Coordinates of C-alpha atoms in Angstrom, one line a residue:
Chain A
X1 CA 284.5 -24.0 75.3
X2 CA 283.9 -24.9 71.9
X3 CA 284.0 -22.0 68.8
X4 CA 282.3 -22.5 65.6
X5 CA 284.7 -22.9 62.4
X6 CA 286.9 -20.2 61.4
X7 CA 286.6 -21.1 58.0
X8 CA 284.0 -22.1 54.6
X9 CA 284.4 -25.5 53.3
X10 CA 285.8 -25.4 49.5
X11 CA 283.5 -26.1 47.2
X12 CA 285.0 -29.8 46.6
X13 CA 288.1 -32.2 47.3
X14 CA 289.8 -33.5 44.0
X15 CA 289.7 -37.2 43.6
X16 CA 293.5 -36.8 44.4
X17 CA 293.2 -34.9 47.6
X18 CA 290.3 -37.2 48.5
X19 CA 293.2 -40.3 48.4
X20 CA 296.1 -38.2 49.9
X21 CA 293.8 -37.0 53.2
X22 CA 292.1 -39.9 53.6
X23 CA 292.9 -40.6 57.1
X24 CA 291.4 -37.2 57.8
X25 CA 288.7 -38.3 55.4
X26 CA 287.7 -41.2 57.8
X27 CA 288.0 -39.4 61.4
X28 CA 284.1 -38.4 61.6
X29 CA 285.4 -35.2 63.1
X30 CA 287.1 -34.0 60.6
X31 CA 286.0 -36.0 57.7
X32 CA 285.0 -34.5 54.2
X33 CA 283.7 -30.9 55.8
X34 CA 286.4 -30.3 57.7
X35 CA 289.5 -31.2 54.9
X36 CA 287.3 -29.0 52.7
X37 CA 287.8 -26.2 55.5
X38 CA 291.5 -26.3 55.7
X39 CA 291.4 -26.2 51.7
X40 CA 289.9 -23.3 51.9
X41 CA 292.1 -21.8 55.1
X42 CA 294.5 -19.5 54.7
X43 CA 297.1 -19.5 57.6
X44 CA 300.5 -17.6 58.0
X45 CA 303.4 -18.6 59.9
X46 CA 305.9 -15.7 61.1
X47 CA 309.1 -17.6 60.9
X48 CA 310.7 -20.1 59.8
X49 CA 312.9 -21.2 62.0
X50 CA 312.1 -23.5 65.1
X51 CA 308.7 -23.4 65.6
X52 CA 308.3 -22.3 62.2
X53 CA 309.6 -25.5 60.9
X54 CA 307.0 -28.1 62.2
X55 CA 304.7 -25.7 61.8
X56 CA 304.6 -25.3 58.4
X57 CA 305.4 -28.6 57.8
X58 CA 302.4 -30.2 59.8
X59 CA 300.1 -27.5 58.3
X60 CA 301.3 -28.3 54.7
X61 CA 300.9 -32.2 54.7
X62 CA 297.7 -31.4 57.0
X63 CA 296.2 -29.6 53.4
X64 CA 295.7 -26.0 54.9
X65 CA 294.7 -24.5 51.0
X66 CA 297.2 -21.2 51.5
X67 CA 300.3 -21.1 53.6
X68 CA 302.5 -18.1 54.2
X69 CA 305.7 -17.4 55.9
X70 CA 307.4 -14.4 56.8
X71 CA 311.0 -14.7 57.4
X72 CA 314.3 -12.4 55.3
X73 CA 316.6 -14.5 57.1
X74 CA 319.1 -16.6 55.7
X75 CA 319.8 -20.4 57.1
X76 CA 323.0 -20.1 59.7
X77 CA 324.7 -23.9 60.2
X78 CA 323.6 -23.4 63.8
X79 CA 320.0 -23.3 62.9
X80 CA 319.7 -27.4 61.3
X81 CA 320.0 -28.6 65.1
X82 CA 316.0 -27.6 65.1
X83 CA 314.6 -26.0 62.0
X84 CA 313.9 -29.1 60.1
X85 CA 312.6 -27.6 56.9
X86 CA 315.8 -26.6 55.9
X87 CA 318.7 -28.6 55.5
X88 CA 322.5 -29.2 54.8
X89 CA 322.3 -27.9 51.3
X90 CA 320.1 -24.7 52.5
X91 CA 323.0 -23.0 54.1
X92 CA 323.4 -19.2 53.0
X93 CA 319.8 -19.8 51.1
X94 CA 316.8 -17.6 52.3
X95 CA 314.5 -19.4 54.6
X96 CA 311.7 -18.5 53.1
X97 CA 312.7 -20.1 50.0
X98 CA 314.3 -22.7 51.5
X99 CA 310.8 -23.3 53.1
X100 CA 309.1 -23.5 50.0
X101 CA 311.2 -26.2 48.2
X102 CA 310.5 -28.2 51.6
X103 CA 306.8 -27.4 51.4
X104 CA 306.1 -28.3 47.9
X105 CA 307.7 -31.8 48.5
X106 CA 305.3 -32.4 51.5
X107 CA 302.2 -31.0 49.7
X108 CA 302.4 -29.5 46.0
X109 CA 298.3 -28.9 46.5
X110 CA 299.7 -25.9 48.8
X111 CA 299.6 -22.4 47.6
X112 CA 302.4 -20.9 49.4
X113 CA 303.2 -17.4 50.0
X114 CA 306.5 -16.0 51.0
X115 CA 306.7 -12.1 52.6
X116 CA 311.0 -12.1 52.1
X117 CA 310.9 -8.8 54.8
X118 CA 311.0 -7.7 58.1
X119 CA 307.5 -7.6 59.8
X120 CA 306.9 -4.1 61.6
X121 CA 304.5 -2.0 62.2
X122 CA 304.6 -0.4 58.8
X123 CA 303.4 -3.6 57.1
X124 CA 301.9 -6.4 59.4
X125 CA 298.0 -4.8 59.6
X126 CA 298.5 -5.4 55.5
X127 CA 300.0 -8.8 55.2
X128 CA 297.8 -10.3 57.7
X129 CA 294.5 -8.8 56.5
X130 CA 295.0 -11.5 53.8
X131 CA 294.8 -14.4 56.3
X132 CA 292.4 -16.2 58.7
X133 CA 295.4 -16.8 61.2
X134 CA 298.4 -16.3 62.6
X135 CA 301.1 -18.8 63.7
X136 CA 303.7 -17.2 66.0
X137 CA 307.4 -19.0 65.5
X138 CA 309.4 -15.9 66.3
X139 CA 312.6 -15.4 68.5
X140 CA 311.9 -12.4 70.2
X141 CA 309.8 -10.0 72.1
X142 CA 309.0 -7.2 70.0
X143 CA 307.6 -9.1 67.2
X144 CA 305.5 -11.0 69.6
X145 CA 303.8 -7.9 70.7
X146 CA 303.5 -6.9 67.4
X147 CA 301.5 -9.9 66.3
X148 CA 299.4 -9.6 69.4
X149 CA 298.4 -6.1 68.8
X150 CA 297.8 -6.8 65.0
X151 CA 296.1 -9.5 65.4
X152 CA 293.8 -8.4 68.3
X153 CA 293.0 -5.0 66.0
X154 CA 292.6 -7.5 62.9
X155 CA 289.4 -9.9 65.1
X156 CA 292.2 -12.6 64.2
X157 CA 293.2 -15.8 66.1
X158 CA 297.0 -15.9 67.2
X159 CA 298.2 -19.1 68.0
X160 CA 301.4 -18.5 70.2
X161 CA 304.0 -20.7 70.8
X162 CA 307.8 -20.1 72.7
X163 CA 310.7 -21.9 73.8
X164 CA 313.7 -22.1 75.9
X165 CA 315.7 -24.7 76.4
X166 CA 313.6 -27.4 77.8
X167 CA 310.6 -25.2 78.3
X168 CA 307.8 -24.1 76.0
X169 CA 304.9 -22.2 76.7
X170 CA 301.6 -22.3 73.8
X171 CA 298.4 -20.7 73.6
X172 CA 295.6 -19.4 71.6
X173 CA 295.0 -15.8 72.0
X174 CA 291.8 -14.6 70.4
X175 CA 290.5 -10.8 71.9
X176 CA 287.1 -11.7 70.6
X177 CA 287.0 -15.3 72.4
X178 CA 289.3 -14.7 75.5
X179 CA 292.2 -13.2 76.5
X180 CA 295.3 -11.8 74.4
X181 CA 299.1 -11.8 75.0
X182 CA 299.3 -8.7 76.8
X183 CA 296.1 -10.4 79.1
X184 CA 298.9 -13.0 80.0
X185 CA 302.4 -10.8 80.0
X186 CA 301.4 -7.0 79.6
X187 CA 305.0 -6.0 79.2
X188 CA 308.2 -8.3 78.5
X189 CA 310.9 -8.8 80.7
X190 CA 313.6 -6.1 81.1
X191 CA 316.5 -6.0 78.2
X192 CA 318.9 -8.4 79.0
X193 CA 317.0 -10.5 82.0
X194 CA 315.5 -13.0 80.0
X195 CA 318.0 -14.6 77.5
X196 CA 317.1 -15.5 74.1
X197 CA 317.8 -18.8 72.9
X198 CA 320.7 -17.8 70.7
X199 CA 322.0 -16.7 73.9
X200 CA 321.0 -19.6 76.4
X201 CA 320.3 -22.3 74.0
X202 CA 317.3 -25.1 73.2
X203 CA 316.6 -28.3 73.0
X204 CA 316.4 -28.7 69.2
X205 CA 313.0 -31.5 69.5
X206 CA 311.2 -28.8 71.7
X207 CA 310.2 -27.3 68.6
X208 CA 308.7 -30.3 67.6
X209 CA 306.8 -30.4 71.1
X210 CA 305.4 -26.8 70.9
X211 CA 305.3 -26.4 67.2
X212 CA 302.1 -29.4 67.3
X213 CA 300.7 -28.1 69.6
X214 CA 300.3 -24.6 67.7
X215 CA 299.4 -26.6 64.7
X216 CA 297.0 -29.1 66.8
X217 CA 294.8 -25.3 67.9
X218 CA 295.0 -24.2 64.1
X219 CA 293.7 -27.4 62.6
X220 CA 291.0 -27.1 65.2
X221 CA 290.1 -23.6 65.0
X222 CA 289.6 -23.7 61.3
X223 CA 287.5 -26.3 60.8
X224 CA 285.5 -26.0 64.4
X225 CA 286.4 -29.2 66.6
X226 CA 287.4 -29.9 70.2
X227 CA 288.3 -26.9 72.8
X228 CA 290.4 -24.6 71.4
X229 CA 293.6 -23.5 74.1
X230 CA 291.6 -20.5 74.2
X231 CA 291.7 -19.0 77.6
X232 CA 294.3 -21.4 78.8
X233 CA 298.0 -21.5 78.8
X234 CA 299.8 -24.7 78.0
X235 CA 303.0 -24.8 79.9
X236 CA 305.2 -27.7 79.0
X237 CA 308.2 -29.2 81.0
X238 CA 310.6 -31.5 78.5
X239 CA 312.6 -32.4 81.7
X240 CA 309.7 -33.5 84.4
X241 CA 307.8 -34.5 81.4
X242 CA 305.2 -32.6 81.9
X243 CA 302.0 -30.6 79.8
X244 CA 300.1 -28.5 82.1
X245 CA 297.4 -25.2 81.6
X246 CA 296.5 -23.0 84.0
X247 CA 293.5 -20.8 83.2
X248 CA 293.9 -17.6 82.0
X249 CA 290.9 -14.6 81.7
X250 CA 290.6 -11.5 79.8
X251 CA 292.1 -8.6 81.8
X252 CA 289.5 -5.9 81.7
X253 CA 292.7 -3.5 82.1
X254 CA 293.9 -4.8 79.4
X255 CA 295.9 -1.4 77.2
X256 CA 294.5 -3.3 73.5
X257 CA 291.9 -5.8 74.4
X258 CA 290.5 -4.2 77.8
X259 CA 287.4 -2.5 78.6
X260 CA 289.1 1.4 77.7
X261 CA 292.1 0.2 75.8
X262 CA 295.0 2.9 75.2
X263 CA 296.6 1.2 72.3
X264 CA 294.4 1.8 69.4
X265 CA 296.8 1.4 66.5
X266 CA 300.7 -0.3 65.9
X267 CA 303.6 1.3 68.2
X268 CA 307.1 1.1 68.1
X269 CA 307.6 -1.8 69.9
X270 CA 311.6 -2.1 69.7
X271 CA 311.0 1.2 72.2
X272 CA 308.8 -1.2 74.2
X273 CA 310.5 -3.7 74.9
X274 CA 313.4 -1.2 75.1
X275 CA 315.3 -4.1 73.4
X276 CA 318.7 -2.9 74.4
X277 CA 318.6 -1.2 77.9
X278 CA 319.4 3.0 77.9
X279 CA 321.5 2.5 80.8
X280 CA 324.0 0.1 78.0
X281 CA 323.5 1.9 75.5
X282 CA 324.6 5.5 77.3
X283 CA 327.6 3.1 78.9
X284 CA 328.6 1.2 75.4
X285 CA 328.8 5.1 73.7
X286 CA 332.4 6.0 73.3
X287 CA 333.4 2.8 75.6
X288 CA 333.1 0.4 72.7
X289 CA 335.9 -1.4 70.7
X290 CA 336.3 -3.7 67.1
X291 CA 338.0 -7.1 67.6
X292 CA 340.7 -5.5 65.3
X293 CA 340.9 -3.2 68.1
X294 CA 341.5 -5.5 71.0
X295 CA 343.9 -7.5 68.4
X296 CA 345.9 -4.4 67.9
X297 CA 346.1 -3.8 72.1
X298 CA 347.2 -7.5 72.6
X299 CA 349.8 -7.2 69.6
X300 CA 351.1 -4.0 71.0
X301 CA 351.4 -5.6 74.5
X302 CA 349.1 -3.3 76.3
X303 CA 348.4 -3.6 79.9
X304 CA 344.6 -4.5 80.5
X305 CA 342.1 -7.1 82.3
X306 CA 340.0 -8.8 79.7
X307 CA 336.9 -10.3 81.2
X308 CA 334.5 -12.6 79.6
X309 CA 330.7 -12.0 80.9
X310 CA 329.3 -15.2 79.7
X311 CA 328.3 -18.5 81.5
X312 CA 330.6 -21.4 82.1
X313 CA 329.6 -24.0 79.2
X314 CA 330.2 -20.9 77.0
X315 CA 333.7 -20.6 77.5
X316 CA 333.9 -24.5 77.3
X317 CA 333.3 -23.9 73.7
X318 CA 335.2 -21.4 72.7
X319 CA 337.4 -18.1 74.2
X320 CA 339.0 -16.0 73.9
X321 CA 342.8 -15.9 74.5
X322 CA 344.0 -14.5 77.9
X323 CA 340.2 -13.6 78.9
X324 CA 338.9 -14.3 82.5
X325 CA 335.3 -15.8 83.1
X326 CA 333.3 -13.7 85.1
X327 CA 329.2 -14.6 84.6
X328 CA 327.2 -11.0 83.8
X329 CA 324.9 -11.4 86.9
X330 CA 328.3 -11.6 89.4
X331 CA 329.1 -7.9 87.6
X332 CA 325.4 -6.9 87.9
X333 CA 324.7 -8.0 91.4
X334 CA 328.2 -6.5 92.8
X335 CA 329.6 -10.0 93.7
X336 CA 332.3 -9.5 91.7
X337 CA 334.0 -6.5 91.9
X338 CA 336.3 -7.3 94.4
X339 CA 338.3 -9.4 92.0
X340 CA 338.0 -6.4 89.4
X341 CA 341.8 -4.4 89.3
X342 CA 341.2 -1.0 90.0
X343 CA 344.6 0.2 88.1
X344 CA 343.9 -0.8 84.5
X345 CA 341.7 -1.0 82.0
X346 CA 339.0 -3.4 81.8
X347 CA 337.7 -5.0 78.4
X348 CA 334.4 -6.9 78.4
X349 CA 333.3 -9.2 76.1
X350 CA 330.4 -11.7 75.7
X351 CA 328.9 -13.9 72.8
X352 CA 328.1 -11.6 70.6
X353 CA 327.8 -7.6 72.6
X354 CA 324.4 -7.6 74.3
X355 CA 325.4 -9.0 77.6
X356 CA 328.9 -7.5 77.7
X357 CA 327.0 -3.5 77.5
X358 CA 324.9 -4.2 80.3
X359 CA 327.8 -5.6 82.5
X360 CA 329.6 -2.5 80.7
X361 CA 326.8 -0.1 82.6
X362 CA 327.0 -1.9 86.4
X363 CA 330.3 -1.2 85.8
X364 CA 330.6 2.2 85.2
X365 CA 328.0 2.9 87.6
X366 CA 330.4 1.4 90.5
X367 CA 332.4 4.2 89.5
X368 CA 335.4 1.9 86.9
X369 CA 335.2 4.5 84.3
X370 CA 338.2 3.0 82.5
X371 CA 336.4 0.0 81.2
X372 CA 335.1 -0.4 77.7
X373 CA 333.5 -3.8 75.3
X374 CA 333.8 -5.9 72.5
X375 CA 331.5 -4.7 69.9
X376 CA 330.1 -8.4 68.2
X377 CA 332.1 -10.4 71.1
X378 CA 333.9 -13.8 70.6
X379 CA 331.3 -14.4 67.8
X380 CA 333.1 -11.5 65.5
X381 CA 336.6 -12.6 66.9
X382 CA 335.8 -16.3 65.3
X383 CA 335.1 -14.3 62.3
X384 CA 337.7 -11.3 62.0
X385 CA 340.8 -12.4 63.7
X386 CA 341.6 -16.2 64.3
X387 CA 338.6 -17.8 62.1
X388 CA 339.8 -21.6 62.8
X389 CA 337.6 -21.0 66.0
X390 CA 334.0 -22.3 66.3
X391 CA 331.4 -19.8 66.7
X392 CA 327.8 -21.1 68.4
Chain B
X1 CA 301.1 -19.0 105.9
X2 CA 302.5 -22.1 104.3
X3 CA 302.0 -22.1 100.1
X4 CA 303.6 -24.1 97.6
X5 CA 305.7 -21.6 95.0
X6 CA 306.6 -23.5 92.0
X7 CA 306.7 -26.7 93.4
X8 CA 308.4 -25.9 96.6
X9 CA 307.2 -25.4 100.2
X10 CA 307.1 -21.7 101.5
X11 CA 306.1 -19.5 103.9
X12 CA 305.0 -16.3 103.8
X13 CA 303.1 -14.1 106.5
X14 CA 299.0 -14.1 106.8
X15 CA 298.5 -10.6 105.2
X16 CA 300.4 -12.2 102.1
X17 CA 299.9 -11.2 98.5
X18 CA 300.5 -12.2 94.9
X19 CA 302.8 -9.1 94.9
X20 CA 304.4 -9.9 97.7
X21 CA 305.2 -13.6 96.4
X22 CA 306.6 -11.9 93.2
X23 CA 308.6 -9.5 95.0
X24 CA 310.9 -12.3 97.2
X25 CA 311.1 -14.6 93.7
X26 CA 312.1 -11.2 91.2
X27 CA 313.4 -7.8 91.1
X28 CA 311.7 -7.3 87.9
X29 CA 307.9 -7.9 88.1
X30 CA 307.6 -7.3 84.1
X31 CA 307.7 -10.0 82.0
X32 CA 306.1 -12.2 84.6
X33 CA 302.6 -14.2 85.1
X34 CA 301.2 -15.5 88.3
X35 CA 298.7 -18.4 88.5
X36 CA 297.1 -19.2 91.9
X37 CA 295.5 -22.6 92.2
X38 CA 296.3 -23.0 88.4
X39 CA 294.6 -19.6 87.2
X40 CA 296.3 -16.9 86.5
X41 CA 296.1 -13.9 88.5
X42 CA 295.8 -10.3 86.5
X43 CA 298.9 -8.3 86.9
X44 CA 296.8 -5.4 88.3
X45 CA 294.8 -7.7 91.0
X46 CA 298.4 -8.4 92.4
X47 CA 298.3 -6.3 95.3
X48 CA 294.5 -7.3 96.5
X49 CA 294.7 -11.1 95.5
X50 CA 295.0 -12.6 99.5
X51 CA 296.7 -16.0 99.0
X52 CA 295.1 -18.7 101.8
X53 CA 297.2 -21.6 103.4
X54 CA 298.1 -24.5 100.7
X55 CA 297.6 -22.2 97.9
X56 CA 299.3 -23.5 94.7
X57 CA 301.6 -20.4 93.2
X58 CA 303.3 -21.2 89.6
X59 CA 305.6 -17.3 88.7
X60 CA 306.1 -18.1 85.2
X61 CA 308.6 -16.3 83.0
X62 CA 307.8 -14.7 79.6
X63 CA 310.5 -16.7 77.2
X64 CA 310.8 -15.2 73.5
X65 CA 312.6 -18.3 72.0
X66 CA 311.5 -19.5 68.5

């Protein structure tokens, strides 16, 4: 399927754009009317972390006229491993600023557009009104719904890219053209099944991978050449190697994009993707303690059974002191409650709390009501209490 | 029934379904996608989508990574 161009031509190319995109110049597909489109295209890119960073690098040097990012984050030492437009000297900086230094040293012929603030429902319909599409580098669930739904009410193309570990996933969805996210996944994964990759790591060059291939779609969908990944999800496999799509259609069930849609305007989607489950956040109330806390218990000598929830290469890295490994699925599933003492306390902790309340909640509902967690988990101990550990 | 799940051989009895494929892989159907012979399956045509011998069954898991 082939779409017509999202996007005018500009009026002209400088003589100095003609010489810097002249190998675009000089592919008859692209060529003279198609650099002219992405002059004249305005694209934004929600994050800029992993996928953000290719992204808007790619789409910079590739002459797209006006770029915007959304991001109020600040760049973490753990984030140079993959987000490439920042660097060693960006530490503590705001990404999007950090963003736009990188930018203007690929491309100064950019005009680019930082939104320093958290996208939500309040304020997405208005920040994207002002752009012909959306690329999708965010971490987690509820924002990816939220571009989906804003995007689908907008008429606007949302190229969608994720990642874990070694696998990414991309697509285009496009309600007017084919199917959207919710088409494809109508809800996310329960709270605390699907680990985010803060929590279960990725390969720092799939970005790269996935990132090209959202910018690949862009390029194409603004200036009108080749088959646009609408209607098909890419699945790639760093491991095997591997790019496959499988087709996907238009769900005429479909809550936003279906034949009697239900969804009609922005929702809460934190409540949606119930981002931390009720059942942890009923067991965590009252049953939560600081790492000063847990210092103070240790100090004082205090009997009690410290358990650490996360997975093996965690620990590797970093513990801490006198804590026993026990994986959050062997709580969950029951396998491990044998080893569990019945007579004292038992503390729970993970990387950084999330994991910990839900292990917290199988818990208490296998009736150990004297057990409690570590609010911000070995993360805030690195932090608080014995800071010459590494934190990941 | 024999049908290849991900990769791997498996098999499943002849009144088989695209639920009932999801159901022995996951206890939590949300957040998933089928595809069936490399199209993906709508989740609510799950229950009435007959799978046939030699079928081709990818369950894919929604990641949020970015």
């Amino acid at each position: 399927m082939s779409l017509p161009a999202l996007v005018e031509p500009a009026p002209e190319l400088t003589v100095d754009e003609v010489r810097r995109y002249s190998r675009h110049l000089i592919i008859p597909d692209v060529g003279m009317d198609g650099q002219k489109r992405l002059k004249n295209a305005k694209v934004l890119c929600v994050g800029a972390g992993g996928l953000g960073s290719p992204a808007l690098m790619y789409l910079a040097a590739a002459g797209v006229g006006t770029l915007g990012v959304i991001d109020f984050d600040v760049v973490d030492e753990s984030n140079l491993q993959r987000q490439v437009i920042h660097g060693q000297s960006d530490i503590g900086r705001s990404k999007a600023e950090s963003a736009r230094e990188t930018v203007k040293e690929i491309n100064p012929y950019v005009d680019f557009r930082i939104h320093e603030e958290h996208l939500d429902s309040t304020n997405a319909m208005e920040i994207f009104a002002d752009y012909d599409l959306i690329v999708d580098g965010t971490d987690n669930f509820p924002t990816r719904y939220l571009v989906n739904d804003a995007c689908v009410l907008l008429g606007k193309p949302y190229v969608w890219g994720s990642i874990f570990r070694f696998d990414g996933q991309a697509a285009v969805f496009w309600a007017e053209h084919g199917p959207c996210y919710r088409c494809l996944y109508p809800e996310p994964p329960p709270p605390g099944m699907v680990p985010s990759c803060a929590e279960g790591g990725v390969l720092g060059v799939l970005c790269a991978s996935v990132g090209s291939i959202q910018v690949t779609e862009a390029i194409k969908i603004l200036t009108g050449i080749g088959d646009p990944l609408v209607g098909r999800l890419m699945i790639y496999d760093a491991l095997e190697m591997s790019y496959r799509t499988v087709k996907v259609q238009k769900d005429p069930e479909c809550p936003i994009c279906g034949k009697n849609p239900t969804v009609t305007e922005l929702i809460d989607y934190e409540e949606f993707c119930g981002v931390a489950s009720t059942d942890a956040q009923e067991a965590a109330l009252g049953s939560t303690i600081s790492v000063t806390d847990l210092k103070e218990m240790m100090d004082r000598g205090e009997n009690f059974y410290l358990v650490d929830v996360r997975e093996p290469h965690e620990y590797e890295i970093v513990r801490i002191p006198g804590a026993t490994l026990i994986p959050k699925d062997e709580i969950i599933s029951g396998r491990a409650l044998a080893q569990l003492p019945q007579d004292k306390p038992i503390v729970l902790h993970c990387k950084t709390g999330g994991r910990s309340a839900e292990a917290l909640a199988a818990l208490k509902s296998a009736g150990f009501s004297d057990a409690s967690h570590v609010q911000g988990g070995v993360t805030a101990w690195a932090k608080q209490i014995d800071t010459s550990l590494p934190t990941y | 029934m024999k049908v290849v799940v991900n990769g791997t051989p498996h098999e499943f009895d002849e009144d088989a379904t695209v639920a009932t494929v999801v159901r022995s892989f996951t206890h939590a159907p949300s957040g998933v996608a089928v595809a069936v012979n490399d199209a993906v399956v709508s989740r609510g045509d799950w229950e009435t989508t007959a799978l046939h011998d030699d079928d081709r069954i990818e369950v894919l898991t929604a990641v949020q990574g970015g």
